[in-house]
Structures are given as C-alpha cells and as structure tokens.
Tab-separated table of C-alpha atoms in Angstrom:
chain	number	residue	atom	x	y	z
Y	950	MET	CA	150.933	100.256	148.394
Y	951	LEU	CA	152.889	99.228	151.869
Y	952	LEU	CA	152.040	95.291	150.510
Y	953	GLU	CA	153.233	96.043	147.441
Y	954	MET	CA	156.750	97.549	148.210
Y	955	GLN	CA	156.688	94.560	150.482
Y	956	ARG	CA	155.946	91.845	147.710
Y	957	ILE	CA	158.485	93.852	145.718
Y	958	PHE	CA	161.038	93.656	148.219
Y	959	TYR	CA	161.002	89.967	148.962
Y	960	GLU	CA	161.035	89.238	145.181
Y	961	ASP	CA	164.158	90.633	145.029
Y	962	LEU	CA	165.232	88.956	148.414
Y	963	ARG	CA	164.457	85.847	146.725
Y	964	MET	CA	166.424	86.466	143.323
Y	965	GLU	CA	169.702	87.584	145.451
Y	966	GLU	CA	169.576	84.336	147.127
Y	967	THR	CA	168.886	82.488	143.535
Y	968	LYS	CA	171.902	84.020	142.479
Y	969	GLU	CA	174.056	83.549	145.331
Y	970	GLN	CA	173.305	79.863	144.977
Y	971	VAL	CA	174.176	79.522	141.423
Y	972	SER	CA	177.353	81.521	142.346
Y	973	ASN	CA	177.943	79.324	145.233
Y	974	GLU	CA	177.391	76.007	142.788
Y	975	THR	CA	179.991	77.475	140.142
Y	976	TRP	CA	182.405	77.968	142.626
Y	977	GLU	CA	182.173	74.778	144.233
Y	978	ASP	CA	182.158	73.183	140.846
Y	979	GLU	CA	185.563	74.976	140.040
Y	980	GLU	CA	187.185	74.077	142.921
Y	981	ASP	CA	186.027	70.061	142.469
Y	982	GLU	CA	187.615	70.139	139.354
Y	983	TYR	CA	190.442	71.834	140.382
Y	984	LEU	CA	190.839	69.865	143.407
Y	985	ALA	CA	190.221	66.557	141.017
Y	986	ARG	CA	193.388	68.234	138.461
Y	987	ALA	CA	195.724	68.446	141.456
Y	988	VAL	CA	195.032	64.876	142.673
Y	989	TYR	CA	195.775	63.368	139.585
Y	990	LYS	CA	198.770	65.414	138.932
Y	991	HIS	CA	199.980	64.385	142.267
Y	992	MET	CA	199.193	60.849	141.405
Y	993	ASN	CA	201.214	60.862	138.419
Y	994	LEU	CA	204.338	62.873	139.958
Y	995	ASN	CA	204.027	59.960	142.779
Y	996	GLU	CA	204.147	57.182	140.122
Y	997	LYS	CA	207.142	58.359	138.535
Y	998	ALA	CA	208.771	59.009	141.996
Y	999	GLY	CA	208.278	55.256	142.893
Y	1000	LYS	CA	210.319	54.012	140.201
Y	1001	GLU	CA	213.216	55.866	141.508
Y	1002	VAL	CA	215.698	53.769	143.312
Y	1003	TRP	CA	218.231	56.063	145.809
Y	1004	CYS	CA	221.723	55.272	146.323
Y	1005	PRO	CA	221.895	53.339	149.774
Y	1006	ILE	CA	225.274	54.112	150.399
Y	1007	CYS	CA	225.354	57.818	149.902
Y	1008	LYS	CA	221.878	58.253	150.021
Y	1009	GLN	CA	222.003	61.492	147.816
Y	1010	GLY	CA	222.194	59.714	144.431
Y	1011	GLU	CA	219.614	58.018	141.894
Y	1012	LEU	CA	220.908	54.142	140.895
Y	1013	LYS	CA	221.090	54.280	137.189
Y	1014	GLU	CA	221.417	51.114	135.051
Y	1015	ASP	CA	222.972	49.865	131.876
Y	1016	CYS	CA	223.363	46.611	130.077
Y	1017	HIS	CA	226.631	45.728	132.145
Y	1018	HIS	CA	226.583	47.711	135.844
Y	1019	ILE	CA	223.547	49.432	138.667
Y	1020	TYR	CA	225.571	52.502	139.319
Y	1021	CYS	CA	225.315	55.583	141.445
Y	1022	SER	CA	227.123	58.916	140.164
Y	1023	PRO	CA	227.780	60.921	142.898
Y	1024	CYS	CA	229.437	58.338	145.158
Y	1025	GLY	CA	230.902	56.131	142.298
Y	1026	LEU	CA	228.889	53.147	143.829
Y	1027	ARG	CA	229.012	50.321	140.935
Y	1028	LEU	CA	227.490	47.008	141.283
Y	1029	ASN	CA	227.816	44.122	137.855
Y	1030	ARG	CA	224.276	43.124	136.702
Y	1031	ASP	CA	223.212	40.215	135.122
Y	1032	ASP	CA	220.236	39.397	132.881
Y	1033	GLU	CA	218.054	38.855	135.712
Y	1034	VAL	CA	219.101	41.629	137.829
Y	1035	ASN	CA	217.723	44.707	137.329
Y	1036	LEU	CA	217.152	48.126	139.376
Y	1037	GLU	CA	213.749	46.014	140.400
Y	1038	VAL	CA	215.517	43.282	141.828
Y	1039	LEU	CA	217.547	45.688	143.920
Y	1040	ARG	CA	214.702	47.871	145.002
Y	1041	ASN	CA	212.808	44.473	146.032
Y	1042	ARG	CA	215.889	43.194	148.260
Y	1043	LEU	CA	216.558	46.653	149.608
Y	1044	ASP	CA	212.954	46.668	151.023
Y	1045	GLU	CA	213.765	42.680	152.240
Y	1046	ALA	CA	216.909	43.628	153.991
Y	1047	HIS	CA	215.455	46.697	155.615
Y	1048	SER	CA	211.946	44.341	156.863
Y	1049	ASP	CA	214.417	41.587	157.817
Y	1050	HIS	CA	216.569	43.828	159.947
Y	1051	LEU	CA	213.098	45.321	161.460
Y	1052	ASP	CA	211.780	41.659	161.978
Y	1053	GLN	CA	215.083	40.781	164.089
Y	1054	GLY	CA	213.601	43.526	166.833
Y	1055	CYS	CA	216.615	45.813	165.988
Y	1056	ARG	CA	215.480	49.341	165.879
Y	1057	LEU	CA	219.032	50.908	165.266
Y	1058	LYS	CA	219.857	52.502	161.338
Y	1059	SER	CA	221.712	49.835	159.047
Y	1060	LYS	CA	224.166	50.655	156.902
Y	1061	PHE	CA	225.008	49.514	153.468
Y	1062	CYS	CA	228.832	48.755	152.486
Y	1063	VAL	CA	230.437	47.342	149.263
Y	1064	GLU	CA	233.054	45.070	149.821
Y	1065	THR	CA	234.716	43.082	146.891
Y	1066	ARG	CA	235.444	39.679	147.449
Y	1067	PHE	CA	236.713	37.358	144.902
Y	1068	ASP	CA	236.771	40.261	142.209
Y	1069	LEU	CA	233.004	40.116	142.520
Y	1070	ALA	CA	231.417	43.656	144.293
Y	1071	ALA	CA	228.604	42.676	146.288
Y	1072	LEU	CA	226.274	45.380	148.295
Y	1073	TYR	CA	225.706	44.476	152.152
Y	1074	ILE	CA	223.553	45.589	154.810
Y	1075	THR	CA	225.560	45.898	158.219
Y	1076	CYS	CA	223.944	46.365	162.112
Y	1077	GLN	CA	226.487	47.226	164.867
Y	1078	GLY	CA	223.617	46.718	166.929
Y	1079	CYS	CA	222.662	43.228	166.176
Y	1080	ASN	CA	225.955	42.081	164.616
Y	1081	MET	CA	223.688	41.969	161.352
Y	1082	PHE	CA	226.300	41.484	158.039
Y	1083	GLU	CA	223.764	39.904	154.944
Y	1084	LEU	CA	224.205	40.191	151.355
Y	1085	VAL	CA	221.598	42.194	149.573
Y	1086	MET	CA	223.002	41.713	146.009
C-alpha cells in the first residue's frame, strides 16, 4: 500500500511538472510574440522619425517644403528651393556641414544662420572657435 501511494505521488508530481512546462512554454511564446510586435512597431516609428528634418536655426520646428520654399513655421526660416533641392538634399548638406566641422578637430557647438546677399537667402554654418563660416545651402 505504501508503494502504491508513493507511485501515485510521483505520477502526480510528474503531471504537475508537465503542466508547468506547457504553461512556461506558452508564456514564453506569448512574450516572444509581444517583443517581436514591439520591435516591429519601434522600427516603423524610427523610419518615420528618420525622415524629419528639424530646423537648424530654432531647433524646435520641423522643416517643411512646398514647390517654391523650404521653411520652418515656428521661427520663420524660409529658403528658396530649385528643382534639384529638397529636404533630403538639405538633410545631407546639414550632415556634411556637421561632419566637416568635427573633422577640423573643433569640438565647440556650431551655429546656423541665414544671410541674404544679392536678394538670395542662404543657410550658413558658423563657429567662433575655429572661425568656420561655410555655405550649407
């Protein structure tokens, strides 16, 4: 009788372990699925975030474009654009200007300004530390 009770006890114990394993596997599968969805959603958000170009003057507004201008509503920045010039070109030029400044070895924060010469508004990058004054667009 004692042996029979021991056998039943161990069978119950094995059944409980099996149920726990199934429960853990189900929970892990659900967690994996949740994480996969979260990563996918984050990647989609990053794709959208990567397309934005923030205003280099006020650093608060997102630059927009129409058929004639690239502009920032909060600070009033307005640059004329040609057929070849768009936000993507401006983003690349801003990246190049920052890289050029850092490549010179200067670690001070550069600034951007708009100057109008000969009735043309142009965006420049400046730095007082290294005397940089370069046309961006």
